[in-house]
Structures are given as structure tokens and as C-alpha cells.
């Protein structure tokens, strides 16, 4: 019989294992381009910080860790730009079985970070946390800026998944990796730098 589930299964498996995914639509291509620009542009800001010695602060003890964190963030943003562009490439250098979970991980990371920003901002506005009176337009812009990136990677992750018709469990693992990455970048690495004497809040005073 033609079109039976048994007949379709090999073709479906071959589709998601292939390195040549179907061509994305114009909306997805535009989203990938804008997301890549977001990543590169934001990474440039961190590079400017280093060029202008923004984190030198008189070479105060404990500020070396800030430089380490700054370059780490630059690397993560450039990886994000590469993921965005690879998601629309006809011939990806990264296998779909790795690229798709990586896109979901990027979405999970930015989505969780954005959710944290929104909760913190709302708590400050409602008076549940201090600093509500100090909120500025630039703070709102920061939240919106990261929200756009989270939405962008969400669109790319969903679009890539649909084009390849892949199994879902690797992408769920990638999505779960978002909180883990945040914990490592904002918790584990600063703790290691602090233990090594490279990062200290006292050096910023």
C-alpha cells in the first residue's frame, strides 16, 4: 500500500538525519538574520567594554574576573549568531540532531532570563522589591531587547523542528539545558572566579 505509516517511517527518519533541511520561508530567514545581528551587535558592546578598559576600574583587585565573564559572554553571543545562521543554511556543518537541541537551548536560556527580568521588574514596580523608583527607560529597553532575542530563537527553533520533522526528545533535552547554562554562567563560574581571587565585589567599590 502507498503512504502507510510503515512506508513513511524510513523516509521520516532519513529527513531528520539529513544535513540538507528544506528551505525555510522568508519570515524565518529574516528572523534568523535579525537574530544574528542582535547577537553580533550585543557582543560588539562587550568587546567595546574591553577596548575602552571599561572594567579596569583602576586595576582594582578582583576585577580580572569581570574580564573573564565579559569574554565568556562574547563567545556565547557569537555562538548564538552562528546557530541562527546555521538554522537557515541548506548545508549545515552541524548535524540536525545537534543543531536543533542547540536552538532550543538558546531559546530556553534567553526565555528563562527574560522571564526573570520581567518578574524582577514587576516586583520592583509593585513595591515588593526595592528600586522601583529608580527604574529608567533604558531598563525597560533592556528587557524588551532580550525579549526580542528570546522570541527570535523561539521562532527559529520551532521552524527548524517543523522543517525536519524530528523526534522531540533531543529538543526537550536542549530546552532543559537553558536553566543549566544560566546556572553555570551566573552561578558556577563566578563562584570559581571568586574562590580563585579573580572576582570580588570589594574591588568594585
Short mmCIF file of N, CA, C and O in Angstrom, two decimals, residues 29-121:
data_model
loop_
_atom_site.label_atom_id
_atom_site.label_comp_id
_atom_site.label_asym_id
_atom_site.label_seq_id
_atom_site.Cartn_x
_atom_site.Cartn_y
_atom_site.Cartn_z
N UNK A 29 13.85 33.25 7.50
CA UNK A 29 15.15 33.76 7.07
C UNK A 29 15.40 35.15 7.65
O UNK A 29 16.49 35.45 8.15
N UNK A 30 14.37 36.02 7.58
CA UNK A 30 14.51 37.37 8.13
C UNK A 30 14.74 37.32 9.64
O UNK A 30 15.54 38.08 10.18
N UNK A 31 14.02 36.41 10.31
CA UNK A 31 14.17 36.28 11.76
C UNK A 31 15.59 35.82 12.11
O UNK A 31 16.21 36.33 13.04
N UNK A 32 16.11 34.87 11.34
CA UNK A 32 17.48 34.39 11.58
C UNK A 32 18.50 35.50 11.38
O UNK A 32 19.44 35.65 12.18
N UNK A 33 18.31 36.30 10.33
CA UNK A 33 19.25 37.39 10.05
C UNK A 33 19.21 38.42 11.17
O UNK A 33 20.26 38.87 11.66
N UNK A 34 18.02 38.80 11.61
CA UNK A 34 17.89 39.80 12.67
C UNK A 34 18.43 39.27 14.00
O UNK A 34 19.05 40.01 14.77
N UNK A 35 18.19 37.99 14.25
CA UNK A 35 18.69 37.39 15.49
C UNK A 35 20.21 37.35 15.49
O UNK A 35 20.85 37.62 16.52
N UNK A 36 20.80 37.01 14.35
CA UNK A 36 22.26 37.00 14.25
C UNK A 36 22.82 38.41 14.44
O UNK A 36 23.85 38.59 15.11
N UNK A 37 22.15 39.40 13.87
CA UNK A 37 22.59 40.79 14.04
C UNK A 37 22.50 41.19 15.51
O UNK A 37 23.39 41.87 16.04
N UNK A 38 21.44 40.76 16.17
CA UNK A 38 21.29 41.04 17.62
C UNK A 38 22.47 40.47 18.38
O UNK A 38 23.07 41.16 19.23
N UNK A 39 22.81 39.23 18.10
CA UNK A 39 23.90 38.57 18.83
C UNK A 39 25.24 39.26 18.57
O UNK A 39 26.00 39.55 19.51
N UNK A 40 25.54 39.53 17.31
CA UNK A 40 26.82 40.15 16.96
C UNK A 40 26.88 41.58 17.51
O UNK A 40 27.91 42.01 18.05
N UNK A 41 25.76 42.30 17.39
CA UNK A 41 25.72 43.67 17.89
C UNK A 41 25.94 43.75 19.38
O UNK A 41 26.69 44.60 19.88
N UNK A 42 25.29 42.85 20.11
CA UNK A 42 25.42 42.84 21.56
C UNK A 42 26.81 42.37 21.97
O UNK A 42 27.36 42.84 22.98
N UNK A 43 27.38 41.44 21.22
CA UNK A 43 28.76 41.00 21.50
C UNK A 43 29.73 42.16 21.28
O UNK A 43 30.72 42.30 22.01
N UNK A 44 29.45 42.98 20.28
CA UNK A 44 30.30 44.14 19.99
C UNK A 44 30.35 45.09 21.18
O UNK A 44 31.39 45.69 21.48
N UNK A 45 29.22 45.23 21.87
CA UNK A 45 29.17 46.10 23.06
C UNK A 45 30.17 45.61 24.10
O UNK A 45 30.92 46.40 24.69
N UNK A 46 30.20 44.29 24.31
CA UNK A 46 31.14 43.74 25.29
C UNK A 46 32.59 43.91 24.85
O UNK A 46 33.47 44.17 25.67
N UNK A 47 32.84 43.78 23.53
CA UNK A 47 34.19 43.98 23.02
C UNK A 47 34.62 45.44 23.22
O UNK A 47 35.77 45.72 23.59
N UNK A 48 33.69 46.37 23.00
CA UNK A 48 33.98 47.79 23.23
C UNK A 48 34.33 48.03 24.69
O UNK A 48 35.22 48.82 25.01
N UNK A 49 33.62 47.35 25.58
CA UNK A 49 33.97 47.46 27.01
C UNK A 49 35.43 47.11 27.26
O UNK A 49 36.11 47.75 28.05
N UNK A 50 35.90 46.07 26.57
CA UNK A 50 37.27 45.64 26.77
C UNK A 50 38.25 46.62 26.12
O UNK A 50 39.30 46.95 26.69
N UNK A 51 37.93 47.08 24.93
CA UNK A 51 38.82 48.01 24.23
C UNK A 51 38.97 49.31 25.01
O UNK A 51 40.06 49.90 25.08
N UNK A 52 37.88 49.79 25.59
CA UNK A 52 37.90 51.04 26.34
C UNK A 52 38.30 50.84 27.79
O UNK A 52 38.24 51.78 28.58
N UNK A 53 38.68 49.62 28.15
CA UNK A 53 39.10 49.33 29.52
C UNK A 53 37.99 49.64 30.52
O UNK A 53 38.24 50.13 31.63
N UNK A 54 36.78 49.32 30.11
CA UNK A 54 35.60 49.65 30.92
C UNK A 54 35.66 48.98 32.29
O UNK A 54 35.19 49.54 33.28
N UNK A 55 36.19 47.76 32.34
CA UNK A 55 36.19 47.01 33.59
C UNK A 55 37.52 47.09 34.34
O UNK A 55 37.76 46.34 35.28
N UNK A 56 38.42 47.98 33.91
CA UNK A 56 39.70 48.08 34.59
C UNK A 56 39.51 48.65 35.99
O UNK A 56 40.00 48.11 36.97
N UNK A 57 38.78 49.77 36.08
CA UNK A 57 38.47 50.38 37.37
C UNK A 57 39.73 50.56 38.22
O UNK A 57 39.78 50.19 39.39
N UNK A 58 40.77 51.12 37.59
CA UNK A 58 41.99 51.35 38.34
C UNK A 58 42.75 50.08 38.65
O UNK A 58 43.55 50.04 39.58
N UNK A 59 42.50 49.02 37.87
CA UNK A 59 43.15 47.73 38.12
C UNK A 59 42.87 47.24 39.53
O UNK A 59 43.73 46.65 40.19
N UNK A 60 41.67 47.49 40.01
CA UNK A 60 41.32 47.08 41.37
C UNK A 60 41.34 45.58 41.49
O UNK A 60 41.01 44.86 40.54
N UNK A 61 41.75 45.06 42.66
CA UNK A 61 41.76 43.61 42.86
C UNK A 61 40.36 43.03 42.68
O UNK A 61 39.36 43.61 43.12
N UNK A 62 40.29 41.90 42.05
CA UNK A 62 39.01 41.23 41.89
C UNK A 62 38.26 41.59 40.62
O UNK A 62 37.16 41.09 40.39
N UNK A 63 38.83 42.47 39.78
CA UNK A 63 38.13 42.84 38.54
C UNK A 63 38.57 42.00 37.34
O UNK A 63 37.98 42.12 36.27
N UNK A 64 39.60 41.18 37.52
CA UNK A 64 40.02 40.30 36.42
C UNK A 64 38.89 39.35 36.04
O UNK A 64 38.68 39.03 34.87
N UNK A 65 38.14 38.91 37.05
CA UNK A 65 37.02 38.02 36.79
C UNK A 65 35.96 38.64 35.90
O UNK A 65 35.29 37.94 35.13
N UNK A 66 35.80 39.96 36.00
CA UNK A 66 34.83 40.65 35.14
C UNK A 66 35.25 40.55 33.68
O UNK A 66 34.41 40.41 32.79
N UNK A 67 36.53 40.63 33.43
CA UNK A 67 37.02 40.48 32.06
C UNK A 67 36.76 39.06 31.55
O UNK A 67 36.37 38.87 30.39
N UNK A 68 37.02 38.10 32.41
CA UNK A 68 36.76 36.71 32.03
C UNK A 68 35.29 36.52 31.69
O UNK A 68 34.95 35.91 30.66
N UNK A 69 34.41 37.04 32.54
CA UNK A 69 32.98 36.91 32.30
C UNK A 69 32.57 37.64 31.02
O UNK A 69 31.72 37.17 30.26
N UNK A 70 33.19 38.80 30.79
CA UNK A 70 32.85 39.59 29.60
C UNK A 70 33.19 38.83 28.33
O UNK A 70 32.37 38.76 27.40
N UNK A 71 34.39 38.24 28.27
CA UNK A 71 34.77 37.48 27.08
C UNK A 71 33.96 36.19 26.95
O UNK A 71 33.68 35.73 25.83
N UNK A 72 33.58 35.62 28.06
CA UNK A 72 32.71 34.45 28.01
C UNK A 72 31.37 34.79 27.37
O UNK A 72 30.86 34.05 26.52
N UNK A 73 30.82 35.92 27.76
CA UNK A 73 29.55 36.36 27.19
C UNK A 73 29.69 36.66 25.70
O UNK A 73 28.80 36.35 24.90
N UNK A 74 30.83 37.24 25.32
CA UNK A 74 31.08 37.49 23.90
C UNK A 74 31.04 36.19 23.12
O UNK A 74 30.42 36.08 22.05
N UNK A 75 31.72 35.18 23.65
CA UNK A 75 31.74 33.88 22.98
C UNK A 75 30.35 33.27 22.85
O UNK A 75 29.98 32.75 21.79
N UNK A 76 29.55 33.36 23.90
CA UNK A 76 28.19 32.81 23.86
C UNK A 76 27.33 33.53 22.83
O UNK A 76 26.53 32.90 22.11
N UNK A 77 27.48 34.84 22.74
CA UNK A 77 26.68 35.60 21.77
C UNK A 77 27.09 35.28 20.33
O UNK A 77 26.23 35.20 19.44
N UNK A 78 28.38 35.09 20.09
CA UNK A 78 28.82 34.72 18.75
C UNK A 78 28.37 33.31 18.39
O UNK A 78 28.02 33.04 17.23
N UNK A 79 28.33 32.42 19.37
CA UNK A 79 27.79 31.09 19.12
C UNK A 79 26.31 31.19 18.77
O UNK A 79 25.81 30.50 17.87
N UNK A 80 25.59 32.07 19.47
CA UNK A 80 24.18 32.28 19.16
C UNK A 80 23.98 32.77 17.74
O UNK A 80 23.06 32.33 17.04
N UNK A 81 24.84 33.70 17.29
CA UNK A 81 24.74 34.20 15.91
C UNK A 81 24.97 33.07 14.92
O UNK A 81 24.27 32.96 13.90
N UNK A 82 25.96 32.22 15.21
CA UNK A 82 26.24 31.09 14.32
C UNK A 82 25.05 30.13 14.27
O UNK A 82 24.68 29.64 13.19
N UNK A 83 24.43 29.86 15.41
CA UNK A 83 23.27 28.97 15.44
C UNK A 83 22.12 29.54 14.61
O UNK A 83 21.45 28.80 13.88
N UNK A 84 21.91 30.84 14.72
CA UNK A 84 20.82 31.47 13.97
C UNK A 84 21.04 31.31 12.46
O UNK A 84 20.10 30.98 11.72
N UNK A 85 22.26 31.52 12.01
CA UNK A 85 22.54 31.42 10.58
C UNK A 85 22.55 29.96 10.11
O UNK A 85 22.09 29.65 9.00
N UNK A 86 23.06 29.06 10.94
CA UNK A 86 23.06 27.64 10.58
C UNK A 86 21.65 27.08 10.46
O UNK A 86 21.40 26.15 9.70
N UNK A 87 20.71 27.67 11.21
CA UNK A 87 19.34 27.16 11.19
C UNK A 87 18.65 27.37 9.85
O UNK A 87 17.64 26.71 9.56
N UNK A 88 19.16 28.28 9.02
CA UNK A 88 18.56 28.53 7.71
C UNK A 88 19.47 28.08 6.58
O UNK A 88 19.17 28.30 5.41
N UNK A 89 20.61 27.47 6.93
CA UNK A 89 21.55 27.03 5.90
C UNK A 89 21.05 25.75 5.24
O UNK A 89 20.51 24.86 5.89
N UNK A 90 21.26 25.67 3.93
CA UNK A 90 20.86 24.47 3.19
C UNK A 90 21.81 23.32 3.46
O UNK A 90 21.44 22.16 3.39
N UNK A 91 23.05 23.63 3.77
CA UNK A 91 24.04 22.60 4.07
C UNK A 91 24.74 22.97 5.37
O UNK A 91 25.69 23.73 5.36
N UNK A 92 24.22 22.46 6.44
CA UNK A 92 24.74 22.82 7.75
C UNK A 92 25.97 21.99 8.09
O UNK A 92 26.04 20.79 7.82
N UNK A 93 26.96 22.67 8.70
CA UNK A 93 28.14 21.97 9.17
C UNK A 93 27.87 21.21 10.47
O UNK A 93 28.67 20.38 10.89
N UNK A 94 26.74 21.52 11.09
CA UNK A 94 26.35 20.87 12.34
C UNK A 94 25.18 19.93 12.05
O UNK A 94 24.20 20.33 11.43
N UNK A 95 25.25 18.67 12.45
CA UNK A 95 24.14 17.73 12.22
C UNK A 95 22.85 18.24 12.87
O UNK A 95 22.88 18.82 13.95
N UNK A 96 21.72 18.04 12.20
CA UNK A 96 20.44 18.47 12.78
C UNK A 96 20.20 17.92 14.17
O UNK A 96 19.55 18.57 15.00
N UNK A 97 20.70 16.70 14.44
CA UNK A 97 20.50 16.10 15.77
C UNK A 97 21.18 16.90 16.86
O UNK A 97 20.84 16.76 18.04
N UNK A 98 22.15 17.77 16.50
CA UNK A 98 22.81 18.64 17.47
C UNK A 98 22.33 20.09 17.35
O UNK A 98 22.18 20.78 18.36
N UNK A 99 22.09 20.53 16.11
CA UNK A 99 21.70 21.91 15.88
C UNK A 99 20.33 22.22 16.46
O UNK A 99 20.13 23.26 17.10
N UNK A 100 19.38 21.33 16.27
CA UNK A 100 18.04 21.59 16.77
C UNK A 100 17.99 21.72 18.30
O UNK A 100 17.43 22.68 18.83
N UNK A 101 18.58 20.78 19.06
CA UNK A 101 18.62 20.97 20.51
C UNK A 101 19.36 22.23 20.93
O UNK A 101 19.00 22.86 21.94
N UNK A 102 20.40 22.61 20.16
CA UNK A 102 21.14 23.83 20.50
C UNK A 102 20.26 25.07 20.33
O UNK A 102 20.33 26.01 21.13
N UNK A 103 19.42 25.09 19.30
CA UNK A 103 18.49 26.20 19.12
C UNK A 103 17.49 26.27 20.27
O UNK A 103 17.19 27.35 20.77
N UNK A 104 17.00 25.10 20.69
CA UNK A 104 16.06 25.08 21.82
C UNK A 104 16.77 25.50 23.11
O UNK A 104 16.16 26.14 23.98
N UNK A 105 18.04 25.15 23.25
CA UNK A 105 18.80 25.56 24.43
C UNK A 105 18.96 27.08 24.46
O UNK A 105 18.85 27.71 25.52
N UNK A 106 19.23 27.67 23.29
CA UNK A 106 19.35 29.13 23.21
C UNK A 106 18.03 29.80 23.57
O UNK A 106 18.00 30.79 24.31
N UNK A 107 16.94 29.25 23.05
CA UNK A 107 15.62 29.79 23.38
C UNK A 107 15.33 29.64 24.86
O UNK A 107 14.82 30.57 25.51
N UNK A 108 15.63 28.47 25.42
CA UNK A 108 15.38 28.24 26.84
C UNK A 108 16.20 29.17 27.72
O UNK A 108 15.70 29.69 28.73
N UNK A 109 17.45 29.41 27.35
CA UNK A 109 18.32 30.29 28.12
C UNK A 109 17.80 31.72 28.13
O UNK A 109 17.62 32.34 29.18
N UNK A 110 17.54 32.25 26.92
CA UNK A 110 17.07 33.63 26.82
C UNK A 110 15.65 33.78 27.38
O UNK A 110 15.32 34.79 28.00
N UNK A 111 14.82 32.75 27.14
CA UNK A 111 13.45 32.82 27.64
C UNK A 111 13.40 32.85 29.16
O UNK A 111 12.64 33.63 29.75
N UNK A 112 14.20 32.02 29.80
CA UNK A 112 14.22 31.99 31.26
C UNK A 112 14.82 33.29 31.81
O UNK A 112 14.33 33.84 32.81
N UNK A 113 15.88 33.76 31.17
CA UNK A 113 16.49 35.02 31.60
C UNK A 113 15.51 36.18 31.48
O UNK A 113 15.40 37.03 32.37
N UNK A 114 14.77 36.20 30.38
CA UNK A 114 13.76 37.25 30.17
C UNK A 114 12.64 37.14 31.19
O UNK A 114 12.17 38.16 31.71
N UNK A 115 12.22 35.92 31.48
CA UNK A 115 11.17 35.73 32.49
C UNK A 115 11.63 36.26 33.85
O UNK A 115 10.87 36.89 34.58
N UNK A 116 12.89 36.00 34.18
CA UNK A 116 13.44 36.52 35.43
C UNK A 116 13.45 38.04 35.45
O UNK A 116 13.13 38.66 36.48
N UNK A 117 13.82 38.66 34.32
CA UNK A 117 13.80 40.12 34.23
C UNK A 117 12.40 40.68 34.43
O UNK A 117 12.20 41.69 35.12
N UNK A 118 11.42 40.03 33.81
CA UNK A 118 10.04 40.51 33.92
C UNK A 118 9.53 40.38 35.35
O UNK A 118 8.88 41.30 35.87
N UNK A 119 9.80 39.26 35.98
CA UNK A 119 9.35 39.06 37.36
C UNK A 119 10.01 40.07 38.29
O UNK A 119 9.35 40.67 39.15
N UNK A 120 11.32 40.27 38.11
CA UNK A 120 12.03 41.23 38.95
C UNK A 120 11.50 42.65 38.74
O UNK A 120 11.28 43.40 39.70
N UNK A 121 11.30 43.02 37.46
CA UNK A 121 10.79 44.35 37.17
C UNK A 121 9.40 44.58 37.73
O UNK A 121 9.10 45.63 38.30
#
